CSV table of N, CA, C and O in Angstrom, one decimal:
chain,number,residue,atom,x,y,z
A,161,MET,N,-43.9,33.5,-58.4
A,161,MET,CA,-42.6,32.9,-58.4
A,161,MET,C,-42.0,32.9,-57.0
A,161,MET,O,-41.4,32.0,-56.6
A,162,ARG,N,-42.3,34.0,-56.3
A,162,ARG,CA,-41.9,34.0,-54.9
A,162,ARG,C,-42.4,32.9,-54.0
A,162,ARG,O,-41.7,32.3,-53.2
A,163,ARG,N,-43.7,32.5,-54.2
A,163,ARG,CA,-44.3,31.4,-53.5
A,163,ARG,C,-43.6,30.1,-53.8
A,163,ARG,O,-43.5,29.3,-53.0
A,164,ILE,N,-43.3,29.9,-55.1
A,164,ILE,CA,-42.6,28.7,-55.5
A,164,ILE,C,-41.2,28.6,-54.8
A,164,ILE,O,-40.9,27.5,-54.3
A,165,LEU,N,-40.5,29.6,-54.7
A,165,LEU,CA,-39.2,29.6,-54.1
A,165,LEU,C,-39.3,29.3,-52.6
A,165,LEU,O,-38.5,28.6,-52.0
A,166,ILE,N,-40.3,29.9,-51.9
A,166,ILE,CA,-40.5,29.7,-50.5
A,166,ILE,C,-40.9,28.3,-50.3
A,166,ILE,O,-40.4,27.6,-49.3
A,167,ALA,N,-41.8,27.7,-51.1
A,167,ALA,CA,-42.2,26.3,-51.0
A,167,ALA,C,-41.1,25.4,-51.2
A,167,ALA,O,-40.9,24.4,-50.5
A,168,LEU,N,-40.2,25.7,-52.2
A,168,LEU,CA,-39.0,24.8,-52.4
A,168,LEU,C,-38.1,24.9,-51.3
A,168,LEU,O,-37.5,23.9,-50.9
A,169,ALA,N,-37.8,26.1,-50.7
A,169,ALA,CA,-36.9,26.2,-49.5
A,169,ALA,C,-37.5,25.4,-48.3
A,169,ALA,O,-36.7,24.8,-47.6
A,170,ALA,N,-38.8,25.5,-48.1
A,170,ALA,CA,-39.4,24.8,-47.0
A,170,ALA,C,-39.3,23.3,-47.1
A,170,ALA,O,-39.0,22.6,-46.2
A,171,THR,N,-39.5,22.8,-48.4
A,171,THR,CA,-39.4,21.4,-48.6
A,171,THR,C,-38.0,20.9,-48.4
A,171,THR,O,-37.7,19.9,-47.8
A,172,THR,N,-37.0,21.7,-48.9
A,172,THR,CA,-35.6,21.4,-48.7
A,172,THR,C,-35.2,21.3,-47.2
A,172,THR,O,-34.5,20.3,-46.8
A,173,ILE,N,-35.7,22.2,-46.4
A,173,ILE,CA,-35.4,22.2,-45.0
A,173,ILE,C,-36.0,20.9,-44.3
A,173,ILE,O,-35.4,20.3,-43.5
A,174,MET,N,-37.3,20.6,-44.7
A,174,MET,CA,-37.9,19.4,-44.1
A,174,MET,C,-37.2,18.1,-44.5
A,174,MET,O,-37.0,17.2,-43.7
A,175,VAL,N,-36.8,18.0,-45.7
A,175,VAL,CA,-36.1,16.8,-46.2
A,175,VAL,C,-34.8,16.7,-45.5
A,175,VAL,O,-34.3,15.6,-45.1
A,176,GLY,N,-34.1,17.8,-45.4
A,176,GLY,CA,-32.8,17.8,-44.7
A,176,GLY,C,-32.9,17.4,-43.2
A,176,GLY,O,-32.1,16.6,-42.7
A,177,ALA,N,-33.9,17.9,-42.5
A,177,ALA,CA,-34.2,17.5,-41.1
A,177,ALA,C,-34.5,16.0,-41.0
A,177,ALA,O,-34.0,15.3,-40.1
A,178,ALA,N,-35.3,15.5,-41.9
A,178,ALA,CA,-35.6,14.1,-41.9
A,178,ALA,C,-34.4,13.2,-42.2
A,178,ALA,O,-34.2,12.2,-41.5
A,179,ALA,N,-33.5,13.6,-43.1
A,179,ALA,CA,-32.3,12.9,-43.4
A,179,ALA,C,-31.4,12.9,-42.2
A,179,ALA,O,-30.7,11.9,-41.9
A,180,ALA,N,-31.3,14.0,-41.5
A,180,ALA,CA,-30.4,14.1,-40.3
A,180,ALA,C,-30.9,13.2,-39.2
A,180,ALA,O,-30.1,12.6,-38.6
A,181,GLN,N,-32.2,13.0,-39.1
A,181,GLN,CA,-32.7,12.1,-38.1
A,181,GLN,C,-32.4,10.6,-38.4
A,181,GLN,O,-32.0,9.9,-37.5
A,182,THR,N,-32.5,10.3,-39.6
A,182,THR,CA,-32.3,8.9,-40.0
A,182,THR,C,-30.8,8.6,-40.0
A,182,THR,O,-30.4,7.4,-39.9
A,183,ALA,N,-29.9,9.5,-40.2
A,183,ALA,CA,-28.5,9.3,-40.3
A,183,ALA,C,-27.9,8.8,-38.9
A,183,ALA,O,-26.9,8.2,-38.8
A,184,GLU,N,-28.6,9.2,-37.8
A,184,GLU,CA,-28.2,8.8,-36.5
A,184,GLU,C,-28.7,7.5,-36.0
A,184,GLU,O,-28.4,7.0,-34.9
A,185,THR,N,-29.6,6.9,-36.7
A,185,THR,CA,-30.2,5.6,-36.3
A,185,THR,C,-29.1,4.5,-36.3
A,185,THR,O,-28.4,4.4,-37.3
A,186,THR,N,-29.1,3.7,-35.3
A,186,THR,CA,-28.2,2.6,-35.2
A,186,THR,C,-29.0,1.3,-35.2
A,186,THR,O,-30.1,1.3,-34.8
A,187,THR,N,-28.3,0.2,-35.6
A,187,THR,CA,-29.0,-1.1,-35.6
A,187,THR,C,-28.2,-2.0,-34.6
A,187,THR,O,-27.0,-1.8,-34.4
A,188,THR,N,-28.9,-2.9,-34.1
A,188,THR,CA,-28.3,-3.9,-33.2
A,188,THR,C,-28.2,-5.2,-33.9
A,188,THR,O,-29.1,-5.7,-34.5
A,189,GLU,N,-27.0,-5.8,-33.7
A,189,GLU,CA,-26.8,-7.1,-34.4
A,189,GLU,C,-27.6,-8.2,-33.6
A,189,GLU,O,-27.5,-8.2,-32.4
A,190,THR,N,-28.3,-9.0,-34.3
A,190,THR,CA,-29.0,-10.1,-33.7
A,190,THR,C,-28.2,-11.4,-33.8
A,190,THR,O,-28.2,-12.2,-32.8
A,191,PHE,N,-27.5,-11.6,-34.9
A,191,PHE,CA,-26.8,-12.9,-35.0
A,191,PHE,C,-25.3,-12.5,-35.3
A,191,PHE,O,-25.0,-11.5,-36.0
A,192,VAL,N,-24.5,-13.4,-34.8
A,192,VAL,CA,-23.0,-13.2,-35.0
A,192,VAL,C,-22.4,-14.5,-35.5
A,192,VAL,O,-23.1,-15.5,-35.4
A,193,THR,N,-21.2,-14.5,-36.0
A,193,THR,CA,-20.5,-15.7,-36.4
A,193,THR,C,-19.3,-16.0,-35.5
A,193,THR,O,-18.6,-15.0,-35.2
A,194,ALA,N,-19.2,-17.2,-35.1
A,194,ALA,CA,-18.0,-17.6,-34.3
A,194,ALA,C,-16.8,-17.6,-35.1
A,194,ALA,O,-16.8,-18.1,-36.3
A,195,LYS,N,-15.7,-17.0,-34.6
A,195,LYS,CA,-14.4,-17.0,-35.3
A,195,LYS,C,-13.6,-18.3,-34.9
A,195,LYS,O,-13.8,-18.8,-33.8
A,196,PRO,N,-12.7,-18.7,-35.7
A,196,PRO,CA,-11.9,-19.9,-35.3
A,196,PRO,C,-11.1,-19.7,-34.0
A,196,PRO,O,-10.7,-20.6,-33.4
A,197,THR,N,-10.8,-18.4,-33.7
A,197,THR,CA,-10.1,-18.2,-32.4
A,197,THR,C,-10.9,-18.0,-31.2
A,197,THR,O,-10.4,-17.9,-30.1
A,198,ASP,N,-12.3,-18.1,-31.3
A,198,ASP,CA,-13.2,-18.0,-30.2
A,198,ASP,C,-13.1,-19.3,-29.3
A,198,ASP,O,-12.8,-20.3,-29.8
A,199,VAL,N,-13.4,-19.1,-28.1
A,199,VAL,CA,-13.4,-20.2,-27.1
A,199,VAL,C,-14.8,-20.4,-26.6
A,199,VAL,O,-15.4,-19.5,-26.1
A,200,LEU,N,-15.3,-21.6,-26.6
A,200,LEU,CA,-16.6,-21.9,-26.0
A,200,LEU,C,-16.4,-22.2,-24.5
A,200,LEU,O,-15.4,-22.8,-24.0
A,201,SER,N,-17.4,-21.8,-23.7
A,201,SER,CA,-17.3,-21.9,-22.2
A,201,SER,C,-17.1,-23.3,-21.7
A,201,SER,O,-16.4,-23.5,-20.8
A,202,TYR,N,-17.7,-24.3,-22.4
A,202,TYR,CA,-17.6,-25.6,-21.9
A,202,TYR,C,-16.2,-26.2,-22.1
A,202,TYR,O,-15.8,-27.1,-21.4
A,203,ASN,N,-15.3,-25.5,-22.9
A,203,ASN,CA,-13.9,-25.9,-23.1
A,203,ASN,C,-13.1,-25.4,-21.8
A,203,ASN,O,-12.0,-25.9,-21.6
A,204,LEU,N,-13.7,-24.4,-21.1
A,204,LEU,CA,-12.9,-23.9,-20.0
A,204,LEU,C,-13.4,-24.4,-18.6
A,204,LEU,O,-12.6,-24.6,-17.7
A,205,ILE,N,-14.7,-24.8,-18.5
A,205,ILE,CA,-15.2,-25.3,-17.2
A,205,ILE,C,-14.5,-26.6,-16.9
A,205,ILE,O,-14.4,-27.5,-17.7
A,206,ASN,N,-13.9,-26.7,-15.7
A,206,ASN,CA,-13.2,-27.9,-15.2
A,206,ASN,C,-11.8,-28.0,-15.8
A,206,ASN,O,-11.2,-29.1,-15.7
A,207,LEU,N,-11.3,-27.0,-16.5
A,207,LEU,CA,-10.0,-27.0,-17.1
A,207,LEU,C,-9.0,-26.7,-16.0
A,207,LEU,O,-9.1,-25.8,-15.2
A,208,ASN,N,-8.0,-27.6,-15.9
A,208,ASN,CA,-6.9,-27.4,-14.9
A,208,ASN,C,-6.1,-26.2,-15.2
A,208,ASN,O,-5.8,-25.9,-16.4
A,209,VAL,N,-5.7,-25.4,-14.2
A,209,VAL,CA,-4.9,-24.3,-14.4
A,209,VAL,C,-3.5,-24.7,-13.9
A,209,VAL,O,-3.4,-25.2,-12.7
A,210,THR,N,-2.5,-24.5,-14.7
A,210,THR,CA,-1.1,-24.8,-14.3
A,210,THR,C,-0.3,-23.6,-14.2
A,210,THR,O,-0.7,-22.5,-14.8
A,211,ASN,N,0.9,-23.7,-13.6
A,211,ASN,CA,1.8,-22.5,-13.6
A,211,ASN,C,2.9,-22.8,-14.6
A,211,ASN,O,2.9,-23.8,-15.3
A,212,ASN,N,3.9,-21.9,-14.6
A,212,ASN,CA,5.0,-22.0,-15.6
A,212,ASN,C,5.8,-23.2,-15.3
A,212,ASN,O,6.6,-23.6,-16.2
A,213,ALA,N,5.8,-23.8,-14.1
A,213,ALA,CA,6.5,-25.0,-13.8
A,213,ALA,C,5.7,-26.2,-14.1
A,213,ALA,O,6.1,-27.3,-13.7
A,214,ASN,N,4.6,-26.0,-14.7
A,214,ASN,CA,3.7,-27.1,-15.1
A,214,ASN,C,3.1,-27.9,-13.9
A,214,ASN,O,2.7,-29.0,-14.0
A,215,GLU,N,2.9,-27.1,-12.8
A,215,GLU,CA,2.3,-27.7,-11.6
A,215,GLU,C,0.8,-27.2,-11.6
A,215,GLU,O,0.5,-26.1,-11.9
A,216,THR,N,-0.1,-28.1,-11.3
A,216,THR,CA,-1.5,-27.8,-11.3
A,216,THR,C,-1.8,-27.0,-10.0
A,216,THR,O,-1.5,-27.4,-8.9
A,217,ILE,N,-2.4,-25.8,-10.2
A,217,ILE,CA,-2.6,-24.9,-9.1
A,217,ILE,C,-4.1,-24.6,-8.8
A,217,ILE,O,-4.4,-24.0,-7.8
A,218,GLY,N,-4.9,-25.1,-9.7
A,218,GLY,CA,-6.3,-24.9,-9.5
A,218,GLY,C,-7.1,-25.4,-10.7
A,218,GLY,O,-6.6,-26.0,-11.6
A,219,GLU,N,-8.4,-25.1,-10.7
A,219,GLU,CA,-9.3,-25.5,-11.8
A,219,GLU,C,-10.4,-24.5,-12.0
A,219,GLU,O,-11.0,-24.0,-11.1
A,220,ILE,N,-10.6,-24.1,-13.3
A,220,ILE,CA,-11.6,-23.2,-13.6
A,220,ILE,C,-13.0,-23.8,-13.4
A,220,ILE,O,-13.3,-24.9,-13.9
A,221,LYS,N,-13.8,-23.2,-12.5
A,221,LYS,CA,-15.1,-23.7,-12.2
A,221,LYS,C,-16.3,-22.9,-12.8
A,221,LYS,O,-17.4,-23.4,-13.0
A,222,ASP,N,-16.0,-21.6,-13.1
A,222,ASP,CA,-17.1,-20.8,-13.6
A,222,ASP,C,-16.5,-19.5,-14.3
A,222,ASP,O,-15.3,-19.3,-14.2
A,223,LEU,N,-17.3,-18.8,-15.1
A,223,LEU,CA,-16.9,-17.6,-15.7
A,223,LEU,C,-17.8,-16.5,-15.2
A,223,LEU,O,-18.9,-16.7,-14.9
A,224,ILE,N,-17.2,-15.3,-15.1
A,224,ILE,CA,-17.9,-14.1,-14.7
A,224,ILE,C,-18.1,-13.2,-15.9
A,224,ILE,O,-17.1,-12.8,-16.5
A,225,LEU,N,-19.3,-12.8,-16.2
A,225,LEU,CA,-19.6,-11.9,-17.3
A,225,LEU,C,-20.2,-10.6,-16.7
A,225,LEU,O,-21.0,-10.7,-15.9
A,226,SER,N,-19.6,-9.5,-17.1
A,226,SER,CA,-20.1,-8.2,-16.7
A,226,SER,C,-20.3,-7.3,-17.9
A,226,SER,O,-19.3,-7.1,-18.6
A,227,GLU,N,-21.5,-6.8,-18.1
A,227,GLU,CA,-21.8,-5.9,-19.2
A,227,GLU,C,-21.2,-6.5,-20.5
A,227,GLU,O,-20.5,-5.9,-21.3
A,228,ASP,N,-21.6,-7.8,-20.7
A,228,ASP,CA,-21.3,-8.5,-22.0
A,228,ASP,C,-19.8,-8.8,-22.2
A,228,ASP,O,-19.3,-9.0,-23.3
A,229,GLN,N,-19.0,-8.7,-21.1
A,229,GLN,CA,-17.6,-8.9,-21.2
A,229,GLN,C,-17.1,-10.0,-20.2
A,229,GLN,O,-17.6,-10.0,-19.1
A,230,LEU,N,-16.2,-10.8,-20.5
A,230,LEU,CA,-15.6,-11.7,-19.6
A,230,LEU,C,-14.7,-10.9,-18.6
A,230,LEU,O,-13.8,-10.3,-19.1
A,231,THR,N,-15.1,-11.0,-17.3
A,231,THR,CA,-14.3,-10.2,-16.4
A,231,THR,C,-13.6,-11.0,-15.3
A,231,THR,O,-12.8,-10.5,-14.6
A,232,GLY,N,-13.8,-12.4,-15.3
A,232,GLY,CA,-13.1,-13.2,-14.4
A,232,GLY,C,-13.4,-14.7,-14.5
A,232,GLY,O,-14.4,-15.1,-15.1
A,233,TYR,N,-12.4,-15.4,-14.1
A,233,TYR,CA,-12.6,-16.9,-14.0
A,233,TYR,C,-12.7,-17.2,-12.5
A,233,TYR,O,-11.9,-16.7,-11.7
A,234,ILE,N,-13.7,-18.0,-12.1
A,234,ILE,CA,-13.7,-18.5,-10.7
A,234,ILE,C,-12.9,-19.8,-10.7
A,234,ILE,O,-13.2,-20.8,-11.4
A,235,VAL,N,-11.8,-19.8,-9.9
A,235,VAL,CA,-10.9,-20.9,-9.9
A,235,VAL,C,-11.0,-21.6,-8.5
A,235,VAL,O,-10.9,-20.9,-7.5
A,236,SER,N,-11.1,-22.9,-8.5
A,236,SER,CA,-11.0,-23.6,-7.2
A,236,SER,C,-9.6,-23.9,-6.9
A,236,SER,O,-8.8,-24.3,-7.8
A,237,VAL,N,-9.3,-23.8,-5.6
A,237,VAL,CA,-7.9,-24.1,-5.2
A,237,VAL,C,-8.0,-24.9,-3.9
A,237,VAL,O,-8.9,-24.7,-3.1
A,238,GLY,N,-7.1,-25.8,-3.7
A,238,GLY,CA,-7.1,-26.6,-2.5
A,238,GLY,C,-8.2,-27.7,-2.6
A,238,GLY,O,-8.7,-28.0,-3.7
A,239,GLY,N,-8.6,-28.3,-1.6
A,239,GLY,CA,-9.6,-29.3,-1.6
A,239,GLY,C,-9.1,-30.6,-2.2
A,239,GLY,O,-8.1,-30.7,-2.8
A,240,PHE,N,-9.9,-31.6,-2.1
A,240,PHE,CA,-9.6,-32.9,-2.6
A,240,PHE,C,-10.9,-33.6,-3.0
A,240,PHE,O,-11.9,-33.7,-2.2
A,241,LEU,N,-11.1,-34.0,-4.3
A,241,LEU,CA,-12.3,-34.6,-4.8
A,241,LEU,C,-13.5,-33.8,-4.6
A,241,LEU,O,-14.6,-34.3,-4.2
A,242,GLY,N,-13.4,-32.5,-4.7
A,242,GLY,CA,-14.5,-31.6,-4.5
A,242,GLY,C,-14.8,-31.2,-3.1
A,242,GLY,O,-15.8,-30.4,-2.8
A,243,MET,N,-14.1,-31.7,-2.1
A,243,MET,CA,-14.3,-31.4,-0.7
A,243,MET,C,-13.3,-30.4,-0.3
A,243,MET,O,-12.1,-30.5,-0.6
A,244,GLY,N,-13.8,-29.3,0.4
A,244,GLY,CA,-12.9,-28.3,1.0
A,244,GLY,C,-12.4,-27.4,-0.1
A,244,GLY,O,-11.4,-26.7,0.2
A,245,ASP,N,-13.0,-27.3,-1.2
A,245,ASP,CA,-12.6,-26.3,-2.3
A,245,ASP,C,-12.7,-24.9,-1.8
A,245,ASP,O,-13.7,-24.6,-1.1
A,246,ARG,N,-11.8,-24.1,-2.2
A,246,ARG,CA,-11.9,-22.6,-1.9
A,246,ARG,C,-11.9,-22.0,-3.3
A,246,ARG,O,-11.1,-22.4,-4.2
A,247,TYR,N,-12.7,-20.9,-3.5
A,247,TYR,CA,-12.8,-20.3,-4.8
A,247,TYR,C,-12.2,-18.9,-4.7
A,247,TYR,O,-12.4,-18.2,-3.8
A,248,VAL,N,-11.5,-18.5,-5.8
A,248,VAL,CA,-11.0,-17.2,-6.0
A,248,VAL,C,-11.4,-16.7,-7.4
A,248,VAL,O,-11.6,-17.6,-8.3
A,249,ILE,N,-11.4,-15.4,-7.6
A,249,ILE,CA,-11.7,-14.9,-8.9
A,249,ILE,C,-10.3,-14.4,-9.5
A,249,ILE,O,-9.6,-13.6,-8.8
A,250,VAL,N,-10.1,-14.8,-10.7
A,250,VAL,CA,-8.8,-14.5,-11.3
A,250,VAL,C,-9.1,-13.7,-12.6
A,250,VAL,O,-10.1,-14.0,-13.3
A,251,SER,N,-8.4,-12.7,-12.8
A,251,SER,CA,-8.6,-11.8,-14.0
A,251,SER,C,-8.3,-12.6,-15.3
A,251,SER,O,-7.3,-13.4,-15.3
A,252,PRO,N,-9.1,-12.5,-16.3
A,252,PRO,CA,-8.8,-13.2,-17.6
A,252,PRO,C,-7.4,-12.8,-18.2
A,252,PRO,O,-6.8,-13.7,-18.8
A,253,ARG,N,-6.9,-11.6,-17.9
A,253,ARG,CA,-5.6,-11.2,-18.4
A,253,ARG,C,-4.5,-12.0,-17.7
A,253,ARG,O,-3.4,-12.1,-18.2
A,254,ALA,N,-4.8,-12.6,-16.5
A,254,ALA,CA,-3.7,-13.3,-15.8
A,254,ALA,C,-3.6,-14.8,-16.2
A,254,ALA,O,-2.7,-15.5,-15.8
A,255,VAL,N,-4.6,-15.3,-17.0
A,255,VAL,CA,-4.6,-16.7,-17.5
A,255,VAL,C,-4.4,-16.7,-19.0
A,255,VAL,O,-5.2,-16.1,-19.7
A,256,LYS,N,-3.5,-17.5,-19.4
A,256,LYS,CA,-3.3,-17.7,-20.9
A,256,LYS,C,-4.0,-19.0,-21.3
A,256,LYS,O,-3.6,-20.0,-20.9
A,257,ILE,N,-5.0,-18.8,-22.1
A,257,ILE,CA,-5.8,-20.0,-22.6
A,257,ILE,C,-5.3,-20.3,-24.0
A,257,ILE,O,-5.3,-19.4,-24.8
A,258,THR,N,-4.9,-21.5,-24.2
A,258,THR,CA,-4.5,-21.9,-25.6
A,258,THR,C,-5.0,-23.2,-26.0
A,258,THR,O,-5.4,-24.0,-25.1
A,259,TYR,N,-5.1,-23.5,-27.2
A,259,TYR,CA,-5.5,-24.8,-27.8
A,259,TYR,C,-4.3,-25.4,-28.4
A,259,TYR,O,-3.7,-24.8,-29.3
A,260,VAL,N,-3.9,-26.6,-28.0
A,260,VAL,CA,-2.8,-27.3,-28.6
A,260,VAL,C,-3.3,-28.2,-29.7
A,260,VAL,O,-4.0,-29.2,-29.4
A,261,GLU,N,-3.1,-27.8,-30.9
A,261,GLU,CA,-3.7,-28.5,-32.0
A,261,GLU,C,-3.2,-30.0,-32.1
A,261,GLU,O,-4.1,-30.9,-32.3
A,262,ASN,N,-2.0,-30.2,-31.9
A,262,ASN,CA,-1.5,-31.6,-31.9
A,262,ASN,C,-2.1,-32.6,-30.9
A,262,ASN,O,-2.4,-33.7,-31.2
A,263,ASP,N,-2.4,-32.0,-29.7
A,263,ASP,CA,-3.0,-32.8,-28.6
A,263,ASP,C,-4.5,-32.7,-28.6
A,263,ASP,O,-5.1,-33.4,-27.9
A,264,LYS,N,-5.0,-31.8,-29.4
A,264,LYS,CA,-6.5,-31.5,-29.4
A,264,LYS,C,-6.9,-31.2,-28.0
A,264,LYS,O,-7.9,-31.8,-27.5
A,265,LYS,N,-6.2,-30.3,-27.3
A,265,LYS,CA,-6.4,-30.1,-25.9
A,265,LYS,C,-6.3,-28.6,-25.5
A,265,LYS,O,-5.4,-27.9,-26.1
A,266,TRP,N,-7.1,-28.1,-24.6
A,266,TRP,CA,-7.1,-26.8,-24.1
A,266,TRP,C,-6.2,-26.7,-22.9
A,266,TRP,O,-6.1,-27.7,-22.1
A,267,THR,N,-5.4,-25.6,-22.8
A,267,THR,CA,-4.6,-25.4,-21.6
A,267,THR,C,-4.8,-24.1,-21.0
A,267,THR,O,-5.2,-23.1,-21.7
A,268,ALA,N,-4.7,-23.9,-19.7
A,268,ALA,CA,-4.8,-22.7,-19.0
A,268,ALA,C,-3.5,-22.5,-18.1
A,268,ALA,O,-3.3,-23.4,-17.3
A,269,VAL,N,-2.7,-21.5,-18.4
A,269,VAL,CA,-1.5,-21.3,-17.6
A,269,VAL,C,-1.5,-19.9,-17.0
A,269,VAL,O,-1.9,-18.9,-17.7
A,270,MET,N,-1.1,-19.8,-15.8
A,270,MET,CA,-0.9,-18.5,-15.1
A,270,MET,C,0.3,-18.5,-14.3
A,270,MET,O,0.8,-19.5,-13.8
A,271,ASN,N,0.9,-17.3,-14.2
A,271,ASN,CA,2.1,-17.1,-13.4
A,271,ASN,C,1.8,-16.9,-12.0
A,271,ASN,O,1.7,-15.8,-11.5
A,272,ALA,N,1.5,-18.0,-11.2
A,272,ALA,CA,1.2,-17.9,-9.8
A,272,ALA,C,1.5,-19.3,-9.2
A,272,ALA,O,1.7,-20.3,-9.9
A,273,THR,N,1.5,-19.3,-7.9
A,273,THR,CA,1.7,-20.5,-7.1
A,273,THR,C,0.3,-20.9,-6.5
A,273,THR,O,-0.6,-20.0,-6.4
A,274,LYS,N,0.2,-22.1,-6.0
A,274,LYS,CA,-1.0,-22.5,-5.3
A,274,LYS,C,-1.1,-21.7,-4.0
A,274,LYS,O,-2.3,-21.3,-3.7
A,275,ASP,N,0.0,-21.4,-3.4
A,275,ASP,CA,-0.1,-20.6,-2.2
A,275,ASP,C,-0.6,-19.2,-2.4
A,275,ASP,O,-1.4,-18.6,-1.6
A,276,GLN,N,-0.2,-18.6,-3.6
A,276,GLN,CA,-0.8,-17.3,-3.9
A,276,GLN,C,-2.3,-17.3,-4.2
A,276,GLN,O,-3.0,-16.4,-3.8
A,277,LEU,N,-2.7,-18.4,-4.8
A,277,LEU,CA,-4.2,-18.5,-5.0
A,277,LEU,C,-4.9,-18.7,-3.7
A,277,LEU,O,-6.0,-18.2,-3.5
A,278,LYS,N,-4.3,-19.5,-2.8
A,278,LYS,CA,-4.9,-19.8,-1.5
A,278,LYS,C,-5.0,-18.5,-0.7
A,278,LYS,O,-5.9,-18.3,0.1
A,279,ALA,N,-4.1,-17.6,-0.9
A,279,ALA,CA,-4.0,-16.3,-0.1
A,279,ALA,C,-4.9,-15.2,-0.7
A,279,ALA,O,-5.2,-14.2,-0.1
A,280,ALA,N,-5.4,-15.5,-1.9
A,280,ALA,CA,-6.3,-14.5,-2.6
A,280,ALA,C,-7.6,-14.3,-1.9
A,280,ALA,O,-8.1,-15.3,-1.2
A,281,PRO,N,-8.3,-13.2,-2.1
A,281,PRO,CA,-9.7,-13.1,-1.5
A,281,PRO,C,-10.6,-14.2,-2.0
A,281,PRO,O,-10.6,-14.5,-3.2
A,282,GLU,N,-11.4,-14.7,-1.0
A,282,GLU,CA,-12.2,-15.8,-1.3
A,282,GLU,C,-13.5,-15.4,-2.0
A,282,GLU,O,-14.1,-14.4,-1.6
A,283,PHE,N,-14.0,-16.2,-2.9
A,283,PHE,CA,-15.3,-16.0,-3.5
A,283,PHE,C,-16.2,-17.1,-3.0
A,283,PHE,O,-15.8,-18.2,-2.9
A,284,LYS,N,-17.4,-16.7,-2.6
A,284,LYS,CA,-18.4,-17.7,-2.1
A,284,LYS,C,-19.6,-17.7,-3.0
A,284,LYS,O,-20.2,-16.7,-3.3
A,285,TYR,N,-20.1,-18.9,-3.3
A,285,TYR,CA,-21.3,-19.1,-4.0
A,285,TYR,C,-22.5,-19.0,-3.0
A,285,TYR,O,-22.9,-19.9,-2.5
A,286,GLU,N,-22.9,-17.7,-2.8
A,286,GLU,CA,-24.0,-17.5,-1.9
A,286,GLU,C,-24.8,-16.3,-2.4
A,286,GLU,O,-24.4,-15.6,-3.3
A,287,GLY,N,-26.0,-16.0,-1.9
A,287,GLY,CA,-26.8,-14.9,-2.3
A,287,GLY,C,-27.2,-15.2,-3.7
A,287,GLY,O,-27.7,-16.2,-4.1
A,288,ARG,N,-27.1,-14.2,-4.6
A,288,ARG,CA,-27.5,-14.3,-6.0
A,288,ARG,C,-26.7,-15.2,-6.8
A,288,ARG,O,-27.1,-15.6,-7.8
A,289,TRP,N,-25.5,-15.6,-6.2
A,289,TRP,CA,-24.6,-16.5,-7.0
A,289,TRP,C,-24.7,-18.0,-6.4
A,289,TRP,O,-24.0,-18.8,-6.8
A,290,GLN,N,-25.6,-18.2,-5.5
A,290,GLN,CA,-25.8,-19.6,-5.0
A,290,GLN,C,-26.2,-20.5,-6.1
A,290,GLN,O,-27.0,-20.3,-6.9
A,291,ARG,N,-25.5,-21.7,-6.0
A,291,ARG,CA,-25.8,-22.7,-7.0
A,291,ARG,C,-26.9,-23.6,-6.6
A,291,ARG,O,-27.1,-23.9,-5.5
């Protein structure tokens, strides 16, 4: 009888240890579903950025992703017809992106002036970011 109790106790301990190991296992999602509130990047590239006075102050040229998160918009400011553009990185929290259902149009608005964007630190497409 004593041997049966010892064997039963040992089995219980091994099963408990195996269950504890599988309880910590995590899975990675492979596929996700787009939500109606999500924005596709092609809707943002070349989107004019206006200020609260409805003046065009720049244009979104690129997105910066860091560790799977949107961390910045590269905005061109100045220049004419693609010549003499200067690029700055703007925080996504500084730009309000909305979709106007009636106009079927995306808008980007930020509380800044063109002069403030021109005075911001410049981003250059060089090194690993060269196009």
